[in-house]
PDB file of C-alpha atoms in Angstrom:
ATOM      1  CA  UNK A   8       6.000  13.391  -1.969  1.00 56.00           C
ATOM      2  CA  UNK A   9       5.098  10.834   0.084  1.00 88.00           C
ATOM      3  CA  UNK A  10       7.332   7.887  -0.482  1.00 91.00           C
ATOM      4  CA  UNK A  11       9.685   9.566   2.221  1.00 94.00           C
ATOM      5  CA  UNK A  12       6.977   9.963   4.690  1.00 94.00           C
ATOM      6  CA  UNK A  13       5.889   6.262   4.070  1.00 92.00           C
ATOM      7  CA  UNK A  14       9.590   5.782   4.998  1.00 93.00           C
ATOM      8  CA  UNK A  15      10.056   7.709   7.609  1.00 95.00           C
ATOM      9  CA  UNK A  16       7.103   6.205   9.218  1.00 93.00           C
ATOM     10  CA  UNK A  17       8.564   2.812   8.884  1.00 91.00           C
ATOM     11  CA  UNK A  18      11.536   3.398  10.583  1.00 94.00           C
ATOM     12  CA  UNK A  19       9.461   5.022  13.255  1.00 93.00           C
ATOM     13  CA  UNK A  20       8.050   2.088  13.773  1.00 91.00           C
ATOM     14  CA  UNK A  21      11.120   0.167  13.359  1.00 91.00           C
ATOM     15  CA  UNK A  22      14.805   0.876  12.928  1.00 92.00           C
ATOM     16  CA  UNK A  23      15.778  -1.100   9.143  1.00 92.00           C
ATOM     17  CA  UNK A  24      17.897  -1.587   6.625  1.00 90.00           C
ATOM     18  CA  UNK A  25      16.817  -0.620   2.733  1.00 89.00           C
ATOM     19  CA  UNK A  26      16.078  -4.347   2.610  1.00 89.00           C
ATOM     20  CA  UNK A  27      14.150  -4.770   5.359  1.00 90.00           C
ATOM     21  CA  UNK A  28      12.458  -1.683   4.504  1.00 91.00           C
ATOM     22  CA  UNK A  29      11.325  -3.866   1.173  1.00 89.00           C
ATOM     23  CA  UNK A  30      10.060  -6.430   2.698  1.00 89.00           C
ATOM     24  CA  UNK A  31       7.931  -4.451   5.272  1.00 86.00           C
ATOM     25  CA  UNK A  32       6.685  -2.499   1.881  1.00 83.00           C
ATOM     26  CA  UNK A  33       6.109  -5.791   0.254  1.00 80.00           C
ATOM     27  CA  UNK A  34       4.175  -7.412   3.563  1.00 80.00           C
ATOM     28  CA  UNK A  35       2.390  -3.987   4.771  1.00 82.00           C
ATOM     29  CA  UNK A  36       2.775  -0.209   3.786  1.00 81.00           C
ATOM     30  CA  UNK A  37       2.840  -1.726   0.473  1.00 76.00           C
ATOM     31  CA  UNK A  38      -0.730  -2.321   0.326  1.00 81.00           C
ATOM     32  CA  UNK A  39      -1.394   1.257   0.602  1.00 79.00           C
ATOM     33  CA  UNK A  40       1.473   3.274  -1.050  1.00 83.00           C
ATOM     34  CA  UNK A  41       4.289   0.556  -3.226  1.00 82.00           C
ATOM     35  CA  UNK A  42       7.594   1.173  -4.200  1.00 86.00           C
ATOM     36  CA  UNK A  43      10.390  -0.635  -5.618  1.00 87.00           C
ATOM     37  CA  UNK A  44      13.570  -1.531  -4.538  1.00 88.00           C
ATOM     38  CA  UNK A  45      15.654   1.346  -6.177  1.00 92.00           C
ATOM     39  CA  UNK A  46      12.769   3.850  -5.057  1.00 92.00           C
ATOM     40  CA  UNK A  47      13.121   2.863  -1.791  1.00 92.00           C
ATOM     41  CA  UNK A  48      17.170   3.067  -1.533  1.00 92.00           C
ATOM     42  CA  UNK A  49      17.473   6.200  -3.751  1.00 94.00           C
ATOM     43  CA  UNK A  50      15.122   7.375  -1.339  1.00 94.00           C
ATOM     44  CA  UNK A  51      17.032   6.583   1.762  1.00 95.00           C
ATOM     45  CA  UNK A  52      19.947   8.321   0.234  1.00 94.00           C
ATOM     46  CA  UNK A  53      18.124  11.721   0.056  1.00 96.00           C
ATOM     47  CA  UNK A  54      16.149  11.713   3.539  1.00 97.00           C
ATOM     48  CA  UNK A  55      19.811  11.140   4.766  1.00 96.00           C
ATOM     49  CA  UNK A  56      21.232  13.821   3.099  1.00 97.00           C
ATOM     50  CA  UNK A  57      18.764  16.169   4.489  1.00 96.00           C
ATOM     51  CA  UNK A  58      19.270  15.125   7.794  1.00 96.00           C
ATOM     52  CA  UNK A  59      15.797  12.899   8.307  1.00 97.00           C
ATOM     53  CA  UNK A  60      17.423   9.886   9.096  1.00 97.00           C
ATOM     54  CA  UNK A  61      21.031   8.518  10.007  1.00 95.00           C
ATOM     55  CA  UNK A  62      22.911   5.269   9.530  1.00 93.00           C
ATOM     56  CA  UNK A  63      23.170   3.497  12.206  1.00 89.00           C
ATOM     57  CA  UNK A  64      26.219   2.372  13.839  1.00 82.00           C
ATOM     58  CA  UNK A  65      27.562  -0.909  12.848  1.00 73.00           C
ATOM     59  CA  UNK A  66      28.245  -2.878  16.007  1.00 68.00           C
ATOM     60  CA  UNK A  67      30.672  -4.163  14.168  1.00 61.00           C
ATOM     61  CA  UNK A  68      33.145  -2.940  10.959  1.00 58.00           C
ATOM     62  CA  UNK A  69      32.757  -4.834   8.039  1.00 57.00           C
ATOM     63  CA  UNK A  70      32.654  -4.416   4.270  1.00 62.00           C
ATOM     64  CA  UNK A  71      29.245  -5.033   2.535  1.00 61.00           C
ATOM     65  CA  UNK A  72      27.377  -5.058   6.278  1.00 66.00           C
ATOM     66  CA  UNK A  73      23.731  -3.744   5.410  1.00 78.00           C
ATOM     67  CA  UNK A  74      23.132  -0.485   6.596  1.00 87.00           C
ATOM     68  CA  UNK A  75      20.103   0.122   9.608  1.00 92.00           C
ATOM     69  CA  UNK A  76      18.542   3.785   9.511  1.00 95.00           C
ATOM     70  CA  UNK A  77      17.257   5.335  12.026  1.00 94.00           C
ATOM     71  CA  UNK A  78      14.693   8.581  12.035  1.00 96.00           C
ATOM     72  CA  UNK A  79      16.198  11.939  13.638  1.00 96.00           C
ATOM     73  CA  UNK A  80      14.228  14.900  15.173  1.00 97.00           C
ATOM     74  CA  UNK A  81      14.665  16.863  12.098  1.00 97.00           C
ATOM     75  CA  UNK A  82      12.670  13.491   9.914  1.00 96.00           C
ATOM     76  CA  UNK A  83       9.781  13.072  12.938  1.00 96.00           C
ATOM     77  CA  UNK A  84       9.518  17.254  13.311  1.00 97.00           C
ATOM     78  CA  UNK A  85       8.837  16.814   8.888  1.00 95.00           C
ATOM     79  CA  UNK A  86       6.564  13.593   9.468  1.00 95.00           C
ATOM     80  CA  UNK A  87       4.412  15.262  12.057  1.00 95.00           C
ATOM     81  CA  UNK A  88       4.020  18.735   9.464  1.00 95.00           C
ATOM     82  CA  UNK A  89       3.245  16.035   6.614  1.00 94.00           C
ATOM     83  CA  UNK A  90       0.748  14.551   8.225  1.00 94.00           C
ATOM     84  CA  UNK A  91      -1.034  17.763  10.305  1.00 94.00           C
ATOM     85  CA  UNK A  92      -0.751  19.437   6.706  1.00 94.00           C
ATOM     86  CA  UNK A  93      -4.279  19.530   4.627  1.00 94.00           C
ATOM     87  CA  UNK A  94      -4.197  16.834   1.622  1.00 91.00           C
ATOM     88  CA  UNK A  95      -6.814  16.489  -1.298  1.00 90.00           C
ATOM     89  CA  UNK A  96      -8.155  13.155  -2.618  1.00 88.00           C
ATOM     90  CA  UNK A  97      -6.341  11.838  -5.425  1.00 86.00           C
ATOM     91  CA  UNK A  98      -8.812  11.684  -8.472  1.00 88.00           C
ATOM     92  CA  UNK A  99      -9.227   8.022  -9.500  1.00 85.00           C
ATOM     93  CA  UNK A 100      -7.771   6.464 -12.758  1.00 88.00           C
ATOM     94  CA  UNK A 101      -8.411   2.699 -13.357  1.00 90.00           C
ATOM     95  CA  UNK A 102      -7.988   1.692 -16.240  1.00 92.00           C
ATOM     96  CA  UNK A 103     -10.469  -0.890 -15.943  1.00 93.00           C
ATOM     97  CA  UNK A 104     -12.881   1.987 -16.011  1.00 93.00           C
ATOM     98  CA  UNK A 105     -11.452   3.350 -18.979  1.00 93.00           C
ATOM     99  CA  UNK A 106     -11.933   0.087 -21.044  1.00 93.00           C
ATOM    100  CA  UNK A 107     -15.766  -0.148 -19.972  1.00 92.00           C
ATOM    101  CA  UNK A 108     -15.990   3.569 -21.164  1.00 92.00           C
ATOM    102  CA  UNK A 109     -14.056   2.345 -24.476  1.00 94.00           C
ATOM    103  CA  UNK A 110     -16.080  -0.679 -24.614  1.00 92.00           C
ATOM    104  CA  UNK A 111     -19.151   1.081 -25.402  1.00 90.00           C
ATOM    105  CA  UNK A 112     -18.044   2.297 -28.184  1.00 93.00           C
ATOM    106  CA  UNK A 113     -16.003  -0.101 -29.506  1.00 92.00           C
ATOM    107  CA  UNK A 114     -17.153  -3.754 -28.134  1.00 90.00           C
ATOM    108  CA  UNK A 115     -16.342  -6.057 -24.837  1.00 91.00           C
ATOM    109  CA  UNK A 116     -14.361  -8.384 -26.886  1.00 90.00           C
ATOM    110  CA  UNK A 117     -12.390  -9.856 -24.400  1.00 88.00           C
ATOM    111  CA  UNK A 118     -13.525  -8.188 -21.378  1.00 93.00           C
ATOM    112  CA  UNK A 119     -15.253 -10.486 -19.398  1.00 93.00           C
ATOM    113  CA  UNK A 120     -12.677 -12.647 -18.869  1.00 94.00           C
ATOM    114  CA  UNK A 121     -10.802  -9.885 -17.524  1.00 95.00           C
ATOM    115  CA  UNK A 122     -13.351  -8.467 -15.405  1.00 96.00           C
ATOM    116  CA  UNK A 123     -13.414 -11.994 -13.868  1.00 96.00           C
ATOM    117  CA  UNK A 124      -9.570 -11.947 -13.675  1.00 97.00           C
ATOM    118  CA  UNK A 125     -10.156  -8.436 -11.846  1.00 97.00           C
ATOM    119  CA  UNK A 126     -12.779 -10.205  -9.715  1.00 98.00           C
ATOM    120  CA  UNK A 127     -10.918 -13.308  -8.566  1.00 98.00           C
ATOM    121  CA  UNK A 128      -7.842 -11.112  -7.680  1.00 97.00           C
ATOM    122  CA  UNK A 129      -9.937  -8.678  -5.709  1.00 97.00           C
ATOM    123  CA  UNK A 130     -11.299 -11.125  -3.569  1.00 98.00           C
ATOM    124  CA  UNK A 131      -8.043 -12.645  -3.015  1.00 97.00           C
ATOM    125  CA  UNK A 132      -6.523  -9.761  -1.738  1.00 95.00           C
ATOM    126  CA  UNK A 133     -10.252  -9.178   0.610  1.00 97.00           C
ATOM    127  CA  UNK A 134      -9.228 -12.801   1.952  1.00 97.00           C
ATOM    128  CA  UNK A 135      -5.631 -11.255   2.244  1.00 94.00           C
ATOM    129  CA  UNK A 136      -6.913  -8.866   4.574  1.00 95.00           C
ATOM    130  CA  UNK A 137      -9.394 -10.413   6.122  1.00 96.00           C
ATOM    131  CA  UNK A 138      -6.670 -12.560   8.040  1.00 95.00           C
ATOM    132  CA  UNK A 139      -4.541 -10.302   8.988  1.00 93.00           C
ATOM    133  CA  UNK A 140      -7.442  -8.500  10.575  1.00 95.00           C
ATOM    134  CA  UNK A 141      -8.274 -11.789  12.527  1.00 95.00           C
ATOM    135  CA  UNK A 142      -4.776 -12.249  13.067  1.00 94.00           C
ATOM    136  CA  UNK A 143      -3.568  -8.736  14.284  1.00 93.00           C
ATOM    137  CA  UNK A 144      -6.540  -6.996  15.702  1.00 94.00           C
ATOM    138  CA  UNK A 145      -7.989  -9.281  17.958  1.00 93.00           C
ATOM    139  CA  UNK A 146     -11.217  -8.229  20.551  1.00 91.00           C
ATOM    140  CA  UNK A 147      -9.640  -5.445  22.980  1.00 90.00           C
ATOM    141  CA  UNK A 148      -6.851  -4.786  21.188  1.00 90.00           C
ATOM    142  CA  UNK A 149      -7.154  -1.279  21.632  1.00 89.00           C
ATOM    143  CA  UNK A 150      -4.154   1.206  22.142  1.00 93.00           C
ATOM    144  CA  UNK A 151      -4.341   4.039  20.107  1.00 93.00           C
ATOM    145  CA  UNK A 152      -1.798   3.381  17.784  1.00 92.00           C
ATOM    146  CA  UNK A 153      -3.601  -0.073  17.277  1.00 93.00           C
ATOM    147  CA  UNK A 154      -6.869   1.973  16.420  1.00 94.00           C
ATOM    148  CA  UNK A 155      -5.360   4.309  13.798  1.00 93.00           C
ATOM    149  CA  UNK A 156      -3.311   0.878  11.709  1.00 92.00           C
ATOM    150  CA  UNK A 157      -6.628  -1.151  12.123  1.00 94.00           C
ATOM    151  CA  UNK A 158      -8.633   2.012  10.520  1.00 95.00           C
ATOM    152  CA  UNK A 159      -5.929   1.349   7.609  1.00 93.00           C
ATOM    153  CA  UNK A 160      -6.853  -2.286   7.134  1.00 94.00           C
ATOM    154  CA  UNK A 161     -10.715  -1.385   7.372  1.00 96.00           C
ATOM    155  CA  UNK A 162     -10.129   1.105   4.667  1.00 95.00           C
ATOM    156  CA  UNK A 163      -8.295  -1.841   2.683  1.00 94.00           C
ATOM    157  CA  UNK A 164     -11.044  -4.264   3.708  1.00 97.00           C
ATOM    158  CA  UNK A 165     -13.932  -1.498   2.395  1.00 97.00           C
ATOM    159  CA  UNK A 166     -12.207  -0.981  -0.770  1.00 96.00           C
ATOM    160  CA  UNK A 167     -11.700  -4.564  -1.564  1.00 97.00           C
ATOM    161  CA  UNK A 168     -15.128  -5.145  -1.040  1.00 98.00           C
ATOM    162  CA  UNK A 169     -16.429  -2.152  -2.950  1.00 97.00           C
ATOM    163  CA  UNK A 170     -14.268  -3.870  -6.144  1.00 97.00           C
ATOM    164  CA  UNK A 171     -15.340  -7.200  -5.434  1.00 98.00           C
ATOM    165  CA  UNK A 172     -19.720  -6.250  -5.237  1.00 98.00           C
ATOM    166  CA  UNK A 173     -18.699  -4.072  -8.205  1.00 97.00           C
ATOM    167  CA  UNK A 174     -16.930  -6.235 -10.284  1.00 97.00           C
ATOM    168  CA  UNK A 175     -19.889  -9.478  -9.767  1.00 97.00           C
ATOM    169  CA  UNK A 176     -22.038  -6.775 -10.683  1.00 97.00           C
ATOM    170  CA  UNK A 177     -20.163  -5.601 -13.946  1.00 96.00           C
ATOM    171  CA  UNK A 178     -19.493  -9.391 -14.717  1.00 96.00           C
ATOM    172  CA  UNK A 179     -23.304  -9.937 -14.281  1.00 95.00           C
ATOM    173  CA  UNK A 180     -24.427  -6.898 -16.435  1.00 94.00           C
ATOM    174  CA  UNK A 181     -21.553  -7.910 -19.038  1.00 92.00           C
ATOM    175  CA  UNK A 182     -23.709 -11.061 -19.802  1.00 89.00           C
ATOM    176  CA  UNK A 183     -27.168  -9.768 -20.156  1.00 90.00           C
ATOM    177  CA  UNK A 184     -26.256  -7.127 -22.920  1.00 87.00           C
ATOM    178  CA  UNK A 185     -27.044  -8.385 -26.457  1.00 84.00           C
ATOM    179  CA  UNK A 186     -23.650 -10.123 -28.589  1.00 77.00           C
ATOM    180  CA  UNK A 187     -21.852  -7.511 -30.603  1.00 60.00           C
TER     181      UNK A 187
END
């Protein structure tokens, strides 16, 4: 359920087009909830059909013009329920936890190269972050809605670096038990 609210809190932010919308998935909101193209579109279709959102007005006619959405009181009245409402934690599934668990009874043929794989990646995407937190929240940038998308990041940031001390950790442990 909450691919629309990720939506609807987009074009909150921002008036766009189901392409635009992409791109700001790919670049930010992605981090944190993904979705395809199609998802996104098919999407759009529905939270205009129940009166969320509108199409803007093209300033002017023309065939294939890209359609802009914008939110309606009905879309920010179901936002703001959404997000007062009570939510439990996801459980986690990684599959990267899985295999260890497998590994142990089958063997790590093969796994340390992905852990490392997992590693490298990891840190990339803590790097990732890392600069848009020096780039977008600079000292005293402070308005609450800055506050609440910086507390996003940090929980990015955290969880990249929880992988990353995990994974060197894994990768280190992977090499001191005995050949299979």
């Amino acid at each position: 359920m909450s691919l629309p609210h990720a939506i609807l809190t987009a074009l909150l932010e921002k008036p766009s087009s189901g392409l635009e919308l992409t791109r700001r998935f790919d670049r930010s909101i992605g981090y944190f909830w993904s979705a395809t193209h199609q998802q996104i579109y098919r999407e759009l279709g529905r939270l205009e059909a129940e009166g969320h959102i509108r199409t803007l007005p093209a300033e002017q006619p023309a065939r294939g013009q890209r359609k802009s959405y914008e939110v309606l009181p009905a879309g920010r009245a179901e936002l703001a329920r959404w997000t007062a409402a009570a939510h439990d934690p996801k459980p986690l599934r990684d599959t990267m936890l899985l295999r260890l668990r497998a590994a142990a009874v089958v063997g790590t043929d093969g796994l340390e190269a992905d852990l490392r794989r997992h590693l490298d990646l990891h840190r990339r995407q803590l790097a990732e972050y890392e600069e848009i937190e020096r780039r977008d929240f600079p000292p005293g940038k402070d308005a609450p809605e800055d506050r609440l998308r910086h507390l996003v990041l940090r929980a990015g940031i955290d969880l990249e670096s929880f992988w990353t001390g995990w994974l060197d950790q894994a990768v280190r442990e992977l090499g001191e038990l005995p050949e299979d």
